[in-house]
Coordinates of C-alpha atoms in Angstrom, one line a residue:
X1 CA 0.0 0.0 0.0
X2 CA 1.3 3.5 -0.8
X3 CA 2.1 5.6 2.2
X4 CA 0.6 9.0 3.1
X5 CA 3.1 10.8 0.9
X6 CA 2.1 8.9 -2.2
X7 CA -0.7 9.4 -4.8
X8 CA -2.2 6.6 -6.8
X9 CA -2.4 7.4 -10.5
X10 CA -4.6 5.1 -12.7
X11 CA -4.0 5.4 -16.5
X12 CA -7.0 4.6 -18.7
X13 CA -7.9 3.1 -21.1
X14 CA -4.7 1.1 -20.5
X15 CA -5.5 -0.1 -17.0
X16 CA -2.1 1.0 -15.7
X17 CA -1.6 1.9 -12.0
X18 CA 1.4 3.8 -10.6
X19 CA 2.3 5.7 -7.5
X20 CA 3.6 9.3 -7.6
X21 CA 4.9 11.9 -5.2
X22 CA 2.6 14.8 -4.5
X23 CA 3.8 17.9 -6.3
X24 CA 5.2 16.0 -9.3
X25 CA 4.4 17.3 -12.8
X26 CA 1.9 15.1 -14.5
X27 CA 3.5 15.2 -18.0
X28 CA 7.0 14.4 -16.6
X29 CA 5.5 11.6 -14.5
X30 CA 3.8 10.0 -17.5
X31 CA 6.9 10.3 -19.6
X32 CA 9.0 8.6 -16.9
X33 CA 6.5 5.8 -16.9
X34 CA 7.0 5.3 -20.6
X35 CA 3.7 6.9 -21.7
X36 CA 4.5 8.6 -25.1
X37 CA 2.7 11.9 -24.4
X38 CA 2.9 14.5 -27.1
X39 CA 4.7 17.8 -26.2
X40 CA 5.2 19.8 -29.4
X41 CA 6.1 22.9 -27.4
X42 CA 8.5 21.1 -25.0
X43 CA 6.2 21.5 -22.0
X44 CA 5.6 25.2 -22.2
X45 CA 1.8 24.9 -22.1
X46 CA 1.5 26.5 -25.6
X47 CA 0.6 23.7 -28.1
X48 CA -2.4 22.0 -26.4
X49 CA -1.2 18.6 -27.7
X50 CA -0.7 17.0 -24.2
X51 CA -4.4 17.3 -23.1
X52 CA -5.6 14.6 -20.8
X53 CA -8.8 14.0 -18.9
X54 CA -8.4 13.8 -15.1
X55 CA -10.6 13.1 -12.1
X56 CA -10.4 12.2 -8.5
X57 CA -11.5 8.6 -7.8
X58 CA -13.3 9.5 -4.6
X59 CA -15.6 11.7 -6.6
X60 CA -17.1 8.6 -8.3
X61 CA -19.0 9.5 -11.4
X62 CA -18.0 13.2 -11.4
X63 CA -17.1 14.4 -14.9
X64 CA -13.5 14.4 -15.8
X65 CA -11.7 17.7 -16.4
X66 CA -9.5 18.3 -19.5
X67 CA -6.1 19.8 -18.7
X68 CA -2.7 20.2 -20.3
X69 CA -0.6 17.6 -18.5
X70 CA 2.6 19.7 -18.7
X71 CA 0.9 22.4 -16.6
X72 CA -0.7 20.0 -14.1
X73 CA 0.7 19.2 -10.6
X74 CA -0.2 15.9 -9.0
X75 CA -1.9 16.8 -5.7
X76 CA -4.1 13.7 -5.0
X77 CA -5.0 10.3 -6.3
X78 CA -6.0 10.6 -10.0
X79 CA -7.7 8.8 -12.8
X80 CA -6.0 9.9 -16.0
X81 CA -7.8 9.2 -19.2
X82 CA -5.4 9.4 -22.2
X83 CA -6.9 10.5 -25.5
X84 CA -5.2 8.7 -28.3
X85 CA -4.7 12.1 -30.1
X86 CA -2.4 13.1 -27.2
X87 CA 0.0 10.1 -27.7
X88 CA 3.0 9.7 -29.9
X89 CA 3.0 6.1 -31.1
X90 CA 5.9 4.4 -32.8
X91 CA 3.5 1.6 -33.6
X92 CA 2.1 3.9 -36.3
X93 CA 5.0 2.5 -38.5
X94 CA 3.6 2.1 -42.0
X95 CA 5.0 0.5 -45.1
X96 CA 5.9 3.0 -47.7
X97 CA 6.7 2.8 -51.3
X98 CA 10.4 3.4 -52.2
X99 CA 10.8 6.4 -54.5
X100 CA 14.3 7.9 -54.6
X101 CA 13.7 9.7 -57.9
X102 CA 16.8 8.3 -59.6
X103 CA 19.2 8.7 -56.7
X104 CA 20.5 5.2 -56.9
X105 CA 21.8 4.5 -60.4
X106 CA 25.4 4.2 -59.3
X107 CA 24.6 1.1 -57.3
X108 CA 24.2 -0.9 -60.5
X109 CA 28.0 -1.5 -60.6
X110 CA 28.3 -2.3 -56.9
X111 CA 29.9 -5.7 -55.9
X112 CA 27.2 -8.1 -54.7
X113 CA 27.4 -10.0 -51.4
X114 CA 24.9 -12.1 -49.4
X115 CA 22.9 -10.7 -46.6
X116 CA 20.7 -7.7 -45.7
X117 CA 21.2 -4.4 -44.1
X118 CA 18.8 -1.7 -42.8
X119 CA 19.4 1.9 -43.6
X120 CA 17.8 4.4 -41.3
X121 CA 17.1 8.1 -41.7
X122 CA 16.7 9.2 -38.1
X123 CA 14.7 12.4 -38.4
X124 CA 13.6 14.8 -35.7
X125 CA 9.9 14.2 -36.4
X126 CA 9.9 11.0 -38.6
X127 CA 12.1 7.9 -38.7
X128 CA 12.4 6.1 -42.1
X129 CA 13.9 2.6 -42.5
X130 CA 14.9 0.8 -45.6
X131 CA 15.6 -2.9 -46.0
X132 CA 18.6 -3.4 -48.3
X133 CA 19.2 -6.7 -50.2
X134 CA 23.0 -6.8 -50.7
X135 CA 22.7 -9.6 -53.3
X136 CA 20.4 -7.6 -55.5
X137 CA 22.1 -4.3 -54.7
X138 CA 18.8 -2.5 -54.0
X139 CA 16.4 -1.5 -51.3
X140 CA 13.4 -3.9 -51.2
X141 CA 11.1 -2.4 -48.5
X142 CA 10.6 0.8 -46.6
X143 CA 8.7 1.8 -43.5
X144 CA 8.2 5.1 -41.6
X145 CA 7.1 5.9 -38.0
X146 CA 6.9 9.1 -35.9
X147 CA 9.9 9.8 -33.7
X148 CA 8.6 9.2 -30.2
X149 CA 11.3 11.5 -28.8
X150 CA 8.8 14.2 -29.6
X151 CA 7.3 13.7 -26.1
X152 CA 10.3 15.9 -25.1
X153 CA 9.5 18.6 -27.7
X154 CA 9.2 18.9 -31.4
X155 CA 12.6 20.6 -32.0
X156 CA 16.2 19.6 -31.3
X157 CA 16.8 22.3 -28.7
X158 CA 14.0 21.0 -26.5
X159 CA 15.5 17.5 -26.6
X160 CA 19.0 18.9 -25.9
X161 CA 17.6 20.7 -22.9
X162 CA 15.9 17.5 -21.7
X163 CA 19.0 15.4 -22.2
X164 CA 21.2 17.7 -20.1
X165 CA 18.7 17.9 -17.3
X166 CA 19.7 14.5 -16.1
X167 CA 21.2 11.1 -17.1
X168 CA 17.8 9.5 -16.8
X169 CA 16.4 11.7 -19.5
X170 CA 19.3 11.1 -21.8
X171 CA 18.8 7.3 -21.3
X172 CA 15.1 7.6 -22.1
X173 CA 15.7 9.7 -25.2
X174 CA 18.1 7.1 -26.5
X175 CA 15.7 4.3 -25.6
X176 CA 12.8 6.0 -27.4
X177 CA 14.9 6.3 -30.7
X178 CA 16.3 2.7 -30.4
X179 CA 12.9 1.2 -29.7
X180 CA 11.3 2.9 -32.7
X181 CA 14.1 1.8 -35.0
X182 CA 13.8 -1.8 -33.6
X183 CA 10.1 -1.7 -34.3
X184 CA 10.6 -0.4 -37.9
X185 CA 13.3 -3.1 -38.5
X186 CA 11.1 -5.9 -37.1
X187 CA 8.3 -4.7 -39.4
X188 CA 10.6 -4.8 -42.4
X189 CA 12.0 -8.3 -41.8
X190 CA 8.6 -9.8 -41.1
X191 CA 7.2 -8.3 -44.3
X192 CA 10.2 -9.5 -46.3
X193 CA 9.9 -13.0 -44.8
X194 CA 13.5 -13.1 -43.5
X195 CA 14.9 -13.8 -40.1
X196 CA 16.4 -11.1 -37.9
X197 CA 19.8 -12.7 -38.0
X198 CA 19.9 -12.1 -41.7
X199 CA 20.4 -8.4 -41.0
X200 CA 24.1 -7.8 -40.4
X201 CA 24.3 -4.0 -40.4
X202 CA 22.4 -0.8 -39.6
X203 CA 23.5 2.3 -41.3
X204 CA 22.1 5.4 -39.6
X205 CA 22.1 9.0 -40.7
X206 CA 20.5 12.0 -39.0
X207 CA 21.2 15.5 -37.8
X208 CA 23.9 16.0 -35.1
X209 CA 21.5 16.0 -32.2
X210 CA 19.7 12.9 -33.3
X211 CA 22.9 10.9 -33.7
X212 CA 24.2 12.0 -30.3
X213 CA 21.0 10.9 -28.6
X214 CA 20.8 7.6 -30.6
X215 CA 24.3 6.7 -29.4
X216 CA 23.6 7.9 -25.9
X217 CA 26.2 10.7 -26.1
X218 CA 25.6 13.8 -24.0
X219 CA 24.6 16.6 -26.4
X220 CA 25.3 19.4 -24.0
X221 CA 27.9 21.0 -26.2
X222 CA 25.3 21.3 -29.0
X223 CA 23.2 23.5 -26.8
X224 CA 25.7 26.3 -26.1
X225 CA 28.1 28.4 -28.0
X226 CA 30.2 27.4 -30.0
X227 CA 27.8 24.5 -30.6
X228 CA 30.4 21.9 -31.3
X229 CA 29.5 18.2 -31.4
X230 CA 31.1 15.7 -29.1
X231 CA 32.2 13.8 -32.2
X232 CA 32.2 14.3 -36.0
X233 CA 33.7 11.1 -37.5
X234 CA 31.8 8.0 -38.5
X235 CA 31.0 5.7 -35.6
X236 CA 30.8 1.9 -35.6
X237 CA 29.8 -0.5 -32.8
X238 CA 27.7 -3.6 -32.1
X239 CA 24.0 -3.1 -32.3
X240 CA 23.7 -4.6 -28.9
X241 CA 25.9 -1.9 -27.5
X242 CA 23.4 0.7 -28.7
X243 CA 20.5 -1.3 -27.4
X244 CA 19.1 -2.6 -30.7
X245 CA 17.4 -5.9 -30.1
X246 CA 16.6 -7.2 -33.6
X247 CA 20.1 -8.7 -34.0
X248 CA 22.4 -7.5 -31.2
X249 CA 25.4 -9.1 -33.1
X250 CA 24.9 -6.9 -36.2
X251 CA 27.0 -3.7 -36.7
X252 CA 25.8 -0.1 -36.4
X253 CA 27.5 2.5 -38.6
X254 CA 26.7 6.2 -38.5
X255 CA 27.9 8.5 -41.3
X256 CA 30.1 11.6 -40.3
X257 CA 28.8 14.9 -39.0
X258 CA 30.1 18.3 -40.2
X259 CA 29.3 20.5 -37.3
X260 CA 26.8 20.9 -34.4
X261 CA 23.9 21.7 -36.8
X262 CA 25.1 20.3 -40.1
X263 CA 24.7 16.6 -39.8
X264 CA 25.1 13.2 -41.5
X265 CA 21.8 13.6 -43.1
X266 CA 23.0 16.5 -45.3
X267 CA 26.3 14.7 -46.1
X268 CA 24.2 11.7 -47.1
X269 CA 21.7 13.7 -49.2
X270 CA 24.4 15.7 -51.0
X271 CA 26.4 12.6 -52.0
X272 CA 23.2 10.7 -53.1
X273 CA 22.6 13.6 -55.5
X274 CA 26.1 13.6 -56.8
X275 CA 26.9 17.2 -55.7
X276 CA 30.7 16.8 -56.1
X277 CA 30.0 16.4 -59.9
X278 CA 27.3 19.1 -60.1
X279 CA 27.9 22.5 -61.6
X280 CA 28.8 25.5 -59.5
X281 CA 25.6 27.3 -58.3
X282 CA 23.9 24.0 -57.4
X283 CA 22.1 24.2 -54.0
X284 CA 20.5 21.3 -52.1
X285 CA 18.0 22.2 -49.4
X286 CA 16.7 19.6 -46.9
X287 CA 13.7 21.1 -45.3
X288 CA 12.4 19.6 -42.0
X289 CA 12.3 20.6 -38.4
X290 CA 15.9 21.5 -38.8
X291 CA 16.6 22.9 -42.3
X292 CA 20.0 22.2 -43.8
X293 CA 21.4 23.8 -47.0
X294 CA 24.6 23.1 -49.0
X295 CA 25.8 25.1 -52.0
X296 CA 28.6 24.3 -54.5
X297 CA 30.3 27.6 -55.6
X298 CA 33.7 28.1 -57.1
X299 CA 34.5 24.5 -56.7
X300 CA 34.0 24.6 -52.9
X301 CA 31.1 23.5 -50.7
X302 CA 29.4 25.8 -48.2
X303 CA 26.7 24.6 -45.8
X304 CA 24.5 26.0 -43.1
X305 CA 21.5 25.1 -41.0
X306 CA 18.4 27.1 -40.1
X307 CA 16.0 26.7 -37.3
X308 CA 12.8 26.2 -39.3
X309 CA 11.0 24.8 -36.4
X310 CA 8.5 21.9 -36.4
X311 CA 5.6 23.8 -38.2
X312 CA 6.6 22.3 -41.6
X313 CA 6.3 18.8 -40.1
X314 CA 2.7 19.6 -38.9
X315 CA 3.7 20.2 -35.3
X316 CA 2.9 23.3 -33.2
X317 CA 0.0 23.9 -35.6
X318 CA -3.4 24.1 -34.0
X319 CA -4.8 21.2 -36.1
X320 CA -1.4 19.9 -37.2
X321 CA -0.4 16.3 -37.5
X322 CA 2.2 14.1 -39.2
X323 CA 1.7 13.1 -42.8
X324 CA -0.3 10.0 -42.0
X325 CA -3.8 8.8 -43.1
X326 CA -6.3 11.5 -42.6
X327 CA -3.9 14.5 -43.0
X328 CA -5.0 17.3 -45.4
X329 CA -2.0 17.5 -47.8
X330 CA -3.3 19.9 -50.5
X331 CA -5.8 22.7 -50.9
X332 CA -7.2 24.9 -53.6
X333 CA -10.2 27.0 -54.4
X334 CA -12.5 25.6 -57.1
X335 CA -12.1 27.9 -60.1
X336 CA -15.8 27.5 -61.0
X337 CA -17.5 28.6 -57.7
X338 CA -14.6 29.5 -55.4
X339 CA -15.4 26.8 -52.9
X340 CA -12.5 25.2 -50.9
X341 CA -11.3 21.8 -52.1
X342 CA -8.7 19.7 -50.3
X343 CA -7.2 16.2 -50.5
X344 CA -6.5 13.8 -47.7
X345 CA -3.8 11.2 -47.3
X346 CA -5.2 7.7 -47.6
X347 CA -8.2 8.7 -49.7
X348 CA -7.3 6.2 -52.4
X349 CA -6.3 3.2 -50.2
X350 CA -9.5 1.3 -49.7
X351 CA -12.4 3.7 -49.1
X352 CA -13.1 7.2 -48.0
X353 CA -11.0 8.7 -45.3
X354 CA -12.2 11.8 -43.4
X355 CA -9.8 14.6 -42.5
X356 CA -8.1 14.5 -39.1
X357 CA -5.7 17.4 -39.4
X358 CA -3.2 19.3 -41.5
X359 CA 0.3 18.0 -42.3
X360 CA 3.2 20.2 -43.4
X361 CA 2.5 20.0 -47.1
X362 CA -1.1 20.9 -46.4
X363 CA 0.0 23.9 -44.4
X364 CA 2.1 25.2 -47.3
X365 CA -0.7 24.4 -49.9
X366 CA -3.4 26.2 -47.8
X367 CA -1.3 29.3 -47.2
X368 CA -0.3 29.6 -50.8
X369 CA -3.9 29.3 -52.0
X370 CA -4.9 32.0 -49.5
X371 CA -2.1 34.3 -50.6
X372 CA -3.0 33.9 -54.3
X373 CA -6.6 34.9 -53.4
X374 CA -5.4 37.9 -51.5
X375 CA -6.8 36.4 -48.3
X376 CA -3.4 36.7 -46.5
X377 CA -1.6 40.0 -46.7
X378 CA 2.2 40.1 -47.3
X379 CA 2.7 40.9 -43.6
X380 CA 0.9 37.6 -42.7
X381 CA -2.4 38.9 -41.5
X382 CA -5.8 37.7 -42.7
X383 CA -7.3 40.2 -45.1
X384 CA -10.7 40.5 -43.4
X385 CA -12.3 42.4 -46.3
X386 CA -11.5 39.7 -48.8
X387 CA -12.2 36.4 -47.1
X388 CA -15.4 34.5 -48.3
X389 CA -18.3 34.7 -45.9
X390 CA -18.4 32.1 -43.2
X391 CA -14.8 30.9 -43.6
X392 CA -13.0 33.4 -41.4
X393 CA -14.0 33.8 -37.8
X394 CA -12.8 34.7 -34.3
X395 CA -11.8 31.2 -33.0
X396 CA -10.4 29.9 -29.7
X397 CA -9.0 32.5 -27.4
X398 CA -10.1 35.2 -29.9
X399 CA -7.5 34.2 -32.5
X400 CA -8.7 34.6 -36.1
X401 CA -8.9 31.3 -38.0
X402 CA -9.8 30.1 -41.5
X403 CA -12.1 27.1 -41.8
X404 CA -10.3 24.5 -44.0
X405 CA -12.8 21.6 -43.4
X406 CA -16.1 21.8 -41.6
X407 CA -17.0 19.5 -38.7
X408 CA -19.4 17.3 -40.8
X409 CA -16.5 16.5 -43.1
X410 CA -13.9 15.5 -40.5
X411 CA -13.0 12.4 -38.5
X412 CA -12.9 14.4 -35.2
X413 CA -16.4 15.9 -35.6
X414 CA -15.0 19.4 -35.3
X415 CA -13.8 22.0 -37.7
X416 CA -10.2 21.9 -39.0
X417 CA -8.8 25.4 -39.1
X418 CA -5.7 27.4 -40.0
X419 CA -5.2 30.1 -37.4
X420 CA -3.4 33.4 -37.4
X421 CA -0.8 31.8 -35.0
X422 CA -0.3 29.0 -37.6
X423 CA 0.5 31.6 -40.2
X424 CA 3.0 33.2 -37.9
X425 CA 4.7 29.8 -37.3
X426 CA 4.9 29.3 -41.1
X427 CA 6.4 32.8 -41.5
X428 CA 9.1 32.0 -39.0
X429 CA 10.0 28.8 -40.9
X430 CA 9.8 30.5 -44.3
X431 CA 12.0 33.4 -43.0
X432 CA 14.6 31.0 -41.6
X433 CA 14.9 29.1 -44.9
X434 CA 14.9 32.2 -47.1
X435 CA 17.5 34.0 -44.9
X436 CA 19.7 30.8 -44.9
X437 CA 19.6 30.7 -48.7
X438 CA 20.4 34.4 -49.0
X439 CA 23.2 34.5 -46.5
X440 CA 24.8 31.3 -47.8
X441 CA 24.9 32.7 -51.3
X442 CA 26.5 35.9 -50.0
X443 CA 29.1 34.0 -48.0
X444 CA 30.0 32.0 -51.1
X445 CA 30.2 35.1 -53.2
X446 CA 27.5 34.1 -55.7
X447 CA 24.0 35.3 -56.8
X448 CA 20.9 33.2 -57.1
X449 CA 21.4 29.4 -57.3
X450 CA 21.6 28.0 -60.8
X451 CA 19.7 24.9 -59.7
X452 CA 17.9 24.1 -56.5
X453 CA 17.5 20.5 -55.3
X454 CA 14.7 20.2 -52.8
X455 CA 15.3 17.1 -50.6
X456 CA 13.5 15.5 -47.7
X457 CA 10.3 13.5 -47.3
X458 CA 8.5 16.8 -46.6
X459 CA 9.8 18.4 -49.8
X460 CA 8.7 15.5 -52.0
X461 CA 5.0 16.3 -51.4
X462 CA 5.3 20.0 -52.1
X463 CA 4.3 22.0 -55.2
X464 CA 7.1 24.3 -56.5
X465 CA 4.6 26.9 -57.4
X466 CA 3.4 27.0 -53.8
X467 CA 6.9 27.4 -52.5
X468 CA 7.6 30.3 -54.8
X469 CA 4.2 31.9 -53.9
X470 CA 5.2 31.8 -50.2
X471 CA 8.7 33.1 -51.0
X472 CA 10.1 30.1 -49.2
X473 CA 12.4 29.7 -52.2
X474 CA 14.2 32.6 -54.0
X475 CA 12.5 33.8 -57.2
X476 CA 14.1 31.4 -59.7
X477 CA 12.3 29.9 -62.7
X478 CA 10.3 26.8 -61.6
X479 CA 12.1 24.6 -64.0
X480 CA 15.3 25.2 -62.1
X481 CA 13.8 23.6 -58.9
X482 CA 14.1 19.8 -58.7
X483 CA 12.3 17.8 -56.0
X484 CA 14.1 14.5 -55.2
X485 CA 12.4 13.0 -52.1
X486 CA 14.3 11.5 -49.2
X487 CA 17.8 12.0 -50.5
X488 CA 19.3 11.4 -47.0
X489 CA 17.5 8.1 -46.9
X490 CA 18.8 7.3 -50.4
X491 CA 22.4 8.1 -49.2
X492 CA 21.9 5.8 -46.2
X493 CA 20.9 3.0 -48.6
X494 CA 23.9 3.7 -50.8
X495 CA 26.2 3.5 -47.7
X496 CA 24.6 0.2 -46.6
X497 CA 25.0 -1.4 -50.0
X498 CA 28.2 0.2 -51.2
X499 CA 30.9 0.3 -48.5
X500 CA 33.0 2.6 -50.6
X501 CA 30.3 5.2 -50.2
X502 CA 31.2 5.4 -46.5
X503 CA 34.7 6.5 -47.3
X504 CA 33.4 9.0 -49.8
X505 CA 31.2 10.4 -47.1
X506 CA 34.1 10.9 -44.6
X507 CA 36.2 12.6 -47.3
X508 CA 33.4 14.8 -48.5
X509 CA 32.4 15.9 -45.0
X510 CA 35.9 17.3 -44.4
X511 CA 35.6 19.5 -47.5
X512 CA 32.4 21.4 -46.4
X513 CA 32.8 24.9 -45.0
X514 CA 30.2 25.7 -42.4
X515 CA 28.6 29.2 -42.3
X516 CA 27.2 30.0 -38.9
X517 CA 24.2 32.3 -39.7
X518 CA 23.8 33.7 -36.2
X519 CA 27.4 34.9 -36.2
X520 CA 26.9 37.1 -39.3
X521 CA 26.3 40.7 -38.4
X522 CA 23.5 41.0 -41.0
X523 CA 21.7 37.9 -40.0
X524 CA 19.0 39.6 -37.9
X525 CA 18.1 42.2 -40.5
X526 CA 18.0 39.6 -43.3
X527 CA 15.9 37.3 -41.2
X528 CA 13.3 40.0 -40.4
X529 CA 13.2 41.1 -44.0
X530 CA 12.5 37.5 -45.0
X531 CA 9.4 37.0 -42.9
X532 CA 6.9 38.7 -45.4
X533 CA 5.2 36.9 -48.2
X534 CA 5.5 38.1 -51.8
X535 CA 2.9 40.8 -52.6
X536 CA -0.2 39.1 -53.9
X537 CA 1.5 35.8 -54.4
X538 CA 3.2 37.1 -57.5
X539 CA 6.5 35.6 -58.4

């Protein structure tokens, strides 16, 4: 029996029962017990994604109260009802078609060998895994899952802060990533009909923070100036040392980092796209929670990172979600009657799917459509005089919002909206990317890029016209923008199948010159000037 200084916490609908100390924070307590609670704002009480329903058992049938767990102190025995929408679940791993848009032709001449490997793109928001058949020299299956580390916050700085707050948090962050990769790997081998011991290698790429956390290395140096990583070279160890259970005797290889915020994912993506052979003026942009950009100019390579934030991955948005079934991923106004039209992920996979929220590509598409209609002003405000009747209103907490999907059309039974705060979050992401491109070109002594390669799973679902409408990309002709999908994942696959690629990655990483944006005297003014949208959506 718990003593007087203990509170009994019952977690439903899972039937779990724990004891807690009075005064403990409810979100932290749930996290410590392995409950994957969402926390897109890192526990600041801003995102509303960690809502739970609580009640006191002694009150019997009294109605439960809905509260943000991150702002709730445990003061008595509690019943905590966990809405599924408030959980991050790595079990949402889904099979995904492999589409690297021609990234892998060089593998045709690779020496074959028996066995299988798993290539992993460990993203801040999403983890992608690829089963590689060495004998065939090709990836044969792919799966993705949300990164459950998001319970600590949607951005890398939130996770760094959590990791340095105590060894237990660092261990848990590592465990969350390792468990998710194990689950993806198990799904891949089961679907391929092979045994776990057939997998002899894991090749992992990711940004600098993700690889530190995956390896269980303290990322404290990434959170303070001069933001240097604890290591940059490629790492290799037994899978069991990291904690991977699929085949503990297999090897884990990580590709090299460049700096604290230019990671193995950018090295991997640039090599997969053959940037060393590209013409001067070629720029690759990998847009995600942490945007990374690399430019070839005058025979040299310049790279930087920009804090785009999690908005482009669907996080921190009022009705945001990952790009899973039910996410609105495109939007337009019907040219005939001006009515809003949208598409939903999963609509063509066995029956109608109702909208559940807005993913990153949907956010970009909706905002671009509103800008073209003059419904969003260049400064980012809704144009109250131009919005069609009934679609704009004063929403929750008095914040203006645009109705994207009405309640009778949605899976949640409530309207799905784009708020003024969502637009501001998009502006911050847009401003970060635009400023990064501008300042990288200035530092390299060149003008507009001659070709832009847009990489990343997020980028593969975007429309170039929408990006130019938002001003997220510089005003180049659309035909000079090439969307290539998950180039970082493609590079991880190449490193798994072709061991020579790993040496190339190490040599290439040493050639990259890092431009630290925040250290540039003009950064603040360029960033502020990059926040506005182009006037009227004109290019």
